CSV table of C-alpha atoms and ligand atoms in Angstrom, one decimal:
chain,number,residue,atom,x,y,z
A,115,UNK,CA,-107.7,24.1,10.3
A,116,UNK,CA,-107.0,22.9,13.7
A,117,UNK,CA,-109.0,20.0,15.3
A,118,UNK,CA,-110.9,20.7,18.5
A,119,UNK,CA,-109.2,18.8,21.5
A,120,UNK,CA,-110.4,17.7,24.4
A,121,UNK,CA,-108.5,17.3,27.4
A,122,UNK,CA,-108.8,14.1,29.8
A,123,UNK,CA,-108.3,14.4,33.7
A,124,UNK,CA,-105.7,12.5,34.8
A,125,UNK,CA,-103.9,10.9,38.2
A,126,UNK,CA,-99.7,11.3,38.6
A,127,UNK,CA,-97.7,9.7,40.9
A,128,UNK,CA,-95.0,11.8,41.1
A,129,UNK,CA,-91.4,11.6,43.6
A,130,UNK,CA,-90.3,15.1,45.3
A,131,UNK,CA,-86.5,15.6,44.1
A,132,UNK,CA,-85.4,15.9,47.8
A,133,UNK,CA,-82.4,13.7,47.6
A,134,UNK,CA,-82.0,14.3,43.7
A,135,UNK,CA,-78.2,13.7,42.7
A,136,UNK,CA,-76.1,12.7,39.8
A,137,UNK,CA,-74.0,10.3,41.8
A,138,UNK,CA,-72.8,8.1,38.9
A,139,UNK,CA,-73.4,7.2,35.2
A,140,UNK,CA,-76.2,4.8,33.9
A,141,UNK,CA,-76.4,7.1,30.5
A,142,UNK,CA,-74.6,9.7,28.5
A,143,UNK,CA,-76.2,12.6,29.9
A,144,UNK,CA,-75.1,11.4,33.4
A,145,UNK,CA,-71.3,13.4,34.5
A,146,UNK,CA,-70.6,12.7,38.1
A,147,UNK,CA,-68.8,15.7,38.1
A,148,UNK,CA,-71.5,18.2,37.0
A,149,UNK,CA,-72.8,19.7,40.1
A,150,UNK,CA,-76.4,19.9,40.2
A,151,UNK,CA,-78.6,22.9,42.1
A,152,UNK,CA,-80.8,20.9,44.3
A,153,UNK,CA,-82.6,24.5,45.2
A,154,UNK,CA,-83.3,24.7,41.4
A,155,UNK,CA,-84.4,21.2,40.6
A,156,UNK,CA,-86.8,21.8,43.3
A,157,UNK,CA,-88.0,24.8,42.0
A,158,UNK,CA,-88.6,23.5,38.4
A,159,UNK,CA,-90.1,20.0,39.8
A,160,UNK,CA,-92.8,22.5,41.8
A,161,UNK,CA,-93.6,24.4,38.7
A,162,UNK,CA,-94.5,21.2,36.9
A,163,UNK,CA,-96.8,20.1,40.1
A,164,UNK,CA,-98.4,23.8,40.0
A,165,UNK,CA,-98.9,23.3,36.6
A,166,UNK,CA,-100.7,20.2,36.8
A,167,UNK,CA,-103.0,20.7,39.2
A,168,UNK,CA,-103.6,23.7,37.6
A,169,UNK,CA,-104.6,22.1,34.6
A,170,UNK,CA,-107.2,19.6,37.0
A,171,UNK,CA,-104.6,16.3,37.1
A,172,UNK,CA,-104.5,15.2,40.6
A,173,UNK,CA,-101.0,14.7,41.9
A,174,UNK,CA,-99.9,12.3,44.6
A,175,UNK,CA,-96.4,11.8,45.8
A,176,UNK,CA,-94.1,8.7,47.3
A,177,UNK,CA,-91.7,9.4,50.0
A,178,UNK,CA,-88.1,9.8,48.6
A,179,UNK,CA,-85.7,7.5,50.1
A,180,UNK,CA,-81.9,9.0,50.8
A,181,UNK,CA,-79.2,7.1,49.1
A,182,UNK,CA,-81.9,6.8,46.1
A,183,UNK,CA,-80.8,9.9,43.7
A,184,UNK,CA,-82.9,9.0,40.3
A,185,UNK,CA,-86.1,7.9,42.8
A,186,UNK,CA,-87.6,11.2,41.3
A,187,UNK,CA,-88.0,9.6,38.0
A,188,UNK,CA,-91.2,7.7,38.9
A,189,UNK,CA,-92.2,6.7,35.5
A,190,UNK,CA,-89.5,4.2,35.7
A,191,UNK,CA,-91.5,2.6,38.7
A,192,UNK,CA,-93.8,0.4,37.1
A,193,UNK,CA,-97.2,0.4,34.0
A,194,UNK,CA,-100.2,1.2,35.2
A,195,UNK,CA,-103.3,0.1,33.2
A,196,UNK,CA,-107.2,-0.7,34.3
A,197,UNK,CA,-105.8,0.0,38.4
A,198,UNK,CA,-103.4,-3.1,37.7
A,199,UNK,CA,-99.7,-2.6,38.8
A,200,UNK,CA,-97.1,-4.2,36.5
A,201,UNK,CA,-93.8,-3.1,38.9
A,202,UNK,CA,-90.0,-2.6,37.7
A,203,UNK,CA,-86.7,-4.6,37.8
A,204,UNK,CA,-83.8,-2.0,37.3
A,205,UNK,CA,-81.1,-3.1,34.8
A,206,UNK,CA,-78.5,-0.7,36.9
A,207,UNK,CA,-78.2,-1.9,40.3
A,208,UNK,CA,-78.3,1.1,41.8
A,209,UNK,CA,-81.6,2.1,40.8
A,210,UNK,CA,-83.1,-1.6,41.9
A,211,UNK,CA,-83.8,-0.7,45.5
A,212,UNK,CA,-86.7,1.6,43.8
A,213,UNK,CA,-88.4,-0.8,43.0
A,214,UNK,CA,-89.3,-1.9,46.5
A,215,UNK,CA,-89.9,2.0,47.7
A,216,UNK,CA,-92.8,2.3,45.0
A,217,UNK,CA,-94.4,-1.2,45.7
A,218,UNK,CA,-94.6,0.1,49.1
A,219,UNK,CA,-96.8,3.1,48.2
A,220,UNK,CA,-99.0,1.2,45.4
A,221,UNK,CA,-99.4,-1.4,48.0
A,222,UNK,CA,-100.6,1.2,51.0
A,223,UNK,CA,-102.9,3.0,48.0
A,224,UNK,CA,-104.5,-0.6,47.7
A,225,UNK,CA,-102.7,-1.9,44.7
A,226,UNK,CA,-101.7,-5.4,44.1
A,227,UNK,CA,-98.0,-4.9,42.7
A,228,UNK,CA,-96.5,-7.8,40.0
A,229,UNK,CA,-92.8,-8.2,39.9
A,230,UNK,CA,-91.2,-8.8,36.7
A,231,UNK,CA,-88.9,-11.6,36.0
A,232,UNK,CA,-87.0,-9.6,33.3
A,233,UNK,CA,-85.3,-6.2,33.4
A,234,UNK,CA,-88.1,-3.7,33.2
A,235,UNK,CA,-88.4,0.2,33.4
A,236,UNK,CA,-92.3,0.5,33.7
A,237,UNK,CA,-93.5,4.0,31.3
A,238,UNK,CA,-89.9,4.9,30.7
A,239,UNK,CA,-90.0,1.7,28.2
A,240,UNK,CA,-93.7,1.0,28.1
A,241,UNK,CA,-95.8,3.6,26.4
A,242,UNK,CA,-99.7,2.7,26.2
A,243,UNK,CA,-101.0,4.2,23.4
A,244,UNK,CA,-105.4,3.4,22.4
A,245,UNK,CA,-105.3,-0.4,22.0
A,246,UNK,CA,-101.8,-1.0,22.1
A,247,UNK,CA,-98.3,-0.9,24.5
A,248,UNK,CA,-95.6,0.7,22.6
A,249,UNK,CA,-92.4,-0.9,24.2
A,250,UNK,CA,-88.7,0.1,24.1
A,251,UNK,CA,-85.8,-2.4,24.4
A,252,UNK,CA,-81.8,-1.8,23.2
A,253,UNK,CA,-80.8,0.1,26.4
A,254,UNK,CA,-82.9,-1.0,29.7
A,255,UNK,CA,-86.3,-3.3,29.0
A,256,UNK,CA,-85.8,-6.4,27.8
A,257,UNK,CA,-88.3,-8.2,24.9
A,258,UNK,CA,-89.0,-10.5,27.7
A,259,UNK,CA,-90.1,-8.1,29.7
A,260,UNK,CA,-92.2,-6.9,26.4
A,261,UNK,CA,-93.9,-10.8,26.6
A,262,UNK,CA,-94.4,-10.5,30.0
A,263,UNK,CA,-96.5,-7.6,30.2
A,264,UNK,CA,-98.5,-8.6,27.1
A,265,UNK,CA,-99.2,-11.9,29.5
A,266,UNK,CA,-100.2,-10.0,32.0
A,267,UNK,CA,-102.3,-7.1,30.9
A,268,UNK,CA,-103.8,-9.0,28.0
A,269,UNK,CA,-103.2,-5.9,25.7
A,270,UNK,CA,-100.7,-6.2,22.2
A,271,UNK,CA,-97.4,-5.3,23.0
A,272,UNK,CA,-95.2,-4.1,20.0
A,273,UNK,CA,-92.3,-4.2,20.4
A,274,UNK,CA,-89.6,-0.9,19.2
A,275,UNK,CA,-85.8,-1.3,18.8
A,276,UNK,CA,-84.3,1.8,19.9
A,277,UNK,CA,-80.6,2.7,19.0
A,278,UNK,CA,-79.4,6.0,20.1
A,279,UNK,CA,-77.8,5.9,23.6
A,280,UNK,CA,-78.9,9.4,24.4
A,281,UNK,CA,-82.9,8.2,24.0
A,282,UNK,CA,-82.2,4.9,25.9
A,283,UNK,CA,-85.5,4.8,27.4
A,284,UNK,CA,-88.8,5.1,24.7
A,285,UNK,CA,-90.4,7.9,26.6
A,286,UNK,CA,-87.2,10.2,25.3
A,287,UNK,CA,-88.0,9.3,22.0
A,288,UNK,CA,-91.6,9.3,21.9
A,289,UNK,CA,-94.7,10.5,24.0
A,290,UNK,CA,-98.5,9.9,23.2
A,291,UNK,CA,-100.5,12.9,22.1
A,292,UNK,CA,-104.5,11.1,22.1
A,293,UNK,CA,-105.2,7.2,21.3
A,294,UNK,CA,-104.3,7.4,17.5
A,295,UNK,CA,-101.5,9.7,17.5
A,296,UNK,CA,-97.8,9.9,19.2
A,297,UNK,CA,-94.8,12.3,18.4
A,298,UNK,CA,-91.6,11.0,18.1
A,299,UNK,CA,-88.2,11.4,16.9
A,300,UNK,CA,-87.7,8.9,13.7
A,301,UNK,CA,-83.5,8.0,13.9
A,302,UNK,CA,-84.0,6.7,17.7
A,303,UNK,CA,-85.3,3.9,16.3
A,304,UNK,CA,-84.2,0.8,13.8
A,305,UNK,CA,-85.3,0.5,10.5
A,306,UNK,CA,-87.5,-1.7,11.0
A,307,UNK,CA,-89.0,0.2,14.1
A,308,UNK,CA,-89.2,3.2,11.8
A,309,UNK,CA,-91.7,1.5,9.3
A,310,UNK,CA,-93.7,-0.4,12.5
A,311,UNK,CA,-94.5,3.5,13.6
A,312,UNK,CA,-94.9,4.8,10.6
A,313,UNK,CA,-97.6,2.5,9.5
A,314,UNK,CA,-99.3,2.6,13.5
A,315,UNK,CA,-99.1,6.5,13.5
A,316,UNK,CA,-99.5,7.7,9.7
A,317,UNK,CA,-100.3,11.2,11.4
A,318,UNK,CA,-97.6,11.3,13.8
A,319,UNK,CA,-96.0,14.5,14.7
A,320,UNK,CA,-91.9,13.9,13.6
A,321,UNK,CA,-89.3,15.6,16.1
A,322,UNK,CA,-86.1,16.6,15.2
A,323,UNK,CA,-82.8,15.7,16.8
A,324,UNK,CA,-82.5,19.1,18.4
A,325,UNK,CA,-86.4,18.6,19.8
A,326,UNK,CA,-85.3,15.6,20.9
A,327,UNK,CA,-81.6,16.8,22.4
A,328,UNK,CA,-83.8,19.3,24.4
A,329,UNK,CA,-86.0,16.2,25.9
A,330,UNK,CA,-89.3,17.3,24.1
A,331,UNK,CA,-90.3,14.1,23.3
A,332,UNK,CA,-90.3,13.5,27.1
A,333,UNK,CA,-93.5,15.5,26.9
A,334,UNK,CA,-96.7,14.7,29.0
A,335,UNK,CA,-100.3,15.3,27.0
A,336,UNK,CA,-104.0,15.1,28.4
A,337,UNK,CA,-105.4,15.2,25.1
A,338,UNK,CA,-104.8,19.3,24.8
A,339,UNK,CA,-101.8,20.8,26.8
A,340,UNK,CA,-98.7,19.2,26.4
A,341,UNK,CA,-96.4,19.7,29.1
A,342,UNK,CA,-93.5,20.2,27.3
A,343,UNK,CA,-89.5,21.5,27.6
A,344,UNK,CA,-89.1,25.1,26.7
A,345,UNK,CA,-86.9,24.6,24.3
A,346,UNK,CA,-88.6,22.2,22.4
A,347,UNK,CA,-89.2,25.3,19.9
A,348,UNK,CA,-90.1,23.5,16.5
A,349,UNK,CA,-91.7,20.9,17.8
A,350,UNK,CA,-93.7,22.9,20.1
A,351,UNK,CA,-94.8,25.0,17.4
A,352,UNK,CA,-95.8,21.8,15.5
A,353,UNK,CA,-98.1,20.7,18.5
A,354,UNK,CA,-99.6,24.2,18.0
A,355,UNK,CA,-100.3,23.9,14.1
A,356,UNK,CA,-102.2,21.0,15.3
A,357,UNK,CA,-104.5,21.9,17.9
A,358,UNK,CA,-102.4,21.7,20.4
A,359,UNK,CA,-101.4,24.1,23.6
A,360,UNK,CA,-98.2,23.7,24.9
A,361,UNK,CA,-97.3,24.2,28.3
A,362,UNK,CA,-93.3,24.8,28.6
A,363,UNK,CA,-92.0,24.0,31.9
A,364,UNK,CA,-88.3,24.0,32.3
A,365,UNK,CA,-86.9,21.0,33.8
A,366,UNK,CA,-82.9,21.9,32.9
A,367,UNK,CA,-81.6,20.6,36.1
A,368,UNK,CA,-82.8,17.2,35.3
A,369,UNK,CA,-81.4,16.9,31.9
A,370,UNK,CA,-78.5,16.4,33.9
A,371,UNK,CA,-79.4,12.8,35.0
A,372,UNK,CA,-80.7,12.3,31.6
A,373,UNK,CA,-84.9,12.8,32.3
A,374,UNK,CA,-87.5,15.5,31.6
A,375,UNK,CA,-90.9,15.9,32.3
A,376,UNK,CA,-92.5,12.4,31.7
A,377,UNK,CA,-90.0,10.6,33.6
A,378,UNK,CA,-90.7,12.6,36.5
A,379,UNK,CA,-94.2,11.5,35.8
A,380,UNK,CA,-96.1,8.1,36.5
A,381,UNK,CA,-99.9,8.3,35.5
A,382,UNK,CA,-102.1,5.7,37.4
A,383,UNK,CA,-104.5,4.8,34.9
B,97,LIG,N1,-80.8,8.7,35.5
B,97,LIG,C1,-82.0,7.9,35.2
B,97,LIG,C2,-81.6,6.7,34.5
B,97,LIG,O1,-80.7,6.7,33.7
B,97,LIG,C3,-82.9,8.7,34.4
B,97,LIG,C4,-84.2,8.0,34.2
B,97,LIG,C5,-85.1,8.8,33.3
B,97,LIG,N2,-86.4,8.3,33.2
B,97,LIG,C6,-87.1,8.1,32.1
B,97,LIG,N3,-88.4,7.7,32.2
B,97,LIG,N4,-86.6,8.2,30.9
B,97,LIG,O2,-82.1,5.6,34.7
């Protein structure tokens, strides 16, 4: 029997794909030479705003800089917790120059911003979750970066040891579903990561690879709908056996750079 769910109103910064590219290769779902409709990744990114505010979220939007292809990936721009801005430091260098873009609008929105000393992709690598941060290192965040925002925000950063280039950032990997519960895929993680979720999240939805492959794990939830890649089948049916109502929206073009639906997605909490 299916719980009853209840879904929570929330605020997204989001990035219009208006100078979206794949102009070189930071991961292994990123080929130069794959040409990539600009006309369709506009039309899917628009779908995903319409269905946002359809479902009550309030989106707001940062300019997009030219020269700046991935900008659209606003998770990566920083962790947002209690209306305190814990900002990014890009491991690639071509995606550092973000940073500054975003600071800009959390600054003019009347945040104060706080630079990290340590490589650090804000929500693509920091995943709050009820009382804790889940945080991913291996590919981009460091575990200094993991200290760091413990330090700051006060909150218990665990730390997860992910180990499959294709889910180099956590938010491929895993996405939250309510405070007590996450869905992720098991074998992006180490061992040792494995059994740290496994004791967390004892009702955790499990993904498989081909879930994963199709970016469903880079799924958005308010508490009920989950925002989620059409063909995410399995897993989508999953979310359903539990209470869940999916909401596919197709972000194909944007597999191409390696991101889905919650890395196009920065939630101001
Ligand atoms: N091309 C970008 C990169 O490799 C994609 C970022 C995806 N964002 C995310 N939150 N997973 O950095």
């Amino acid at each position: 029997m299916p719980e009853t769910r209840a879904p929570r109103q929330r605020r997204f910064l989001v990035c219009e794909p208006r100078h979206f590219d794949v102009q070189y290769a930071i991961n292994p779902w990123m080929h130069p030479d794959v040409r990539v409709d600009l006309d369709l990744a506009r039309n899917q990114w628009q779908t995903l705003i319409g269905a946002y505010r359809a479902h009550g979220h309030t989106v707001e939007s940062v300019e997009p800089v030219a020269g700046l292809p991935d900008m659209v990936f606003a998770a990566n721009s920083a962790l947002v917790l209690e209306g305190r801005v814990f900002g990014s430091l890009f491991h690639a260098e071509q995606r550092r120059p973000e940073s500054t873009a975003y600071d800009t609008w959390f600054k003019a929105a009347g945040f104060d911003v706080h630079r990290p000393e340590s490589v650090c992709e804000g929500e693509g690598d920091l995943v709050p979750v009820g009382r804790h941060v889940l945080a991913g290192t291996g590919f981009r965040t460091t575990w200094q970066a993991h200290r760091e925002v413990q330090e700051f925000f006060g909150v218990p950063v665990i730390t997860l040891q992910l180990v499959d280039p294709y889910f180099y950032h956590l938010d491929t990997a895993l996405f939250v579903l309510d405070d007590d519960t996450v869905a992720y895929y098991p074998d992006a993680f180490s061992p040792g990561s494995r059994e740290v979720l496994a004791r967390l999240y004892p009702n955790a939805v499990l993904a498989t690879r081909e879930d994963a492959l199709a970016f469903g794990l880079n799924s958005v939830s308010d508490g009920l709908h989950v925002f989620i890649s059409p063909t995410a089948t399995a897993l989508a049916d999953r979310l359903a056996d539990r209470g869940y109502v999916p909401v596919p929206v197709d972000l194909s073009e944007f597999h191409k750079a390696g991101g889905g639906i919650k890395c196009c997605t920065q939630e101001i909490r």
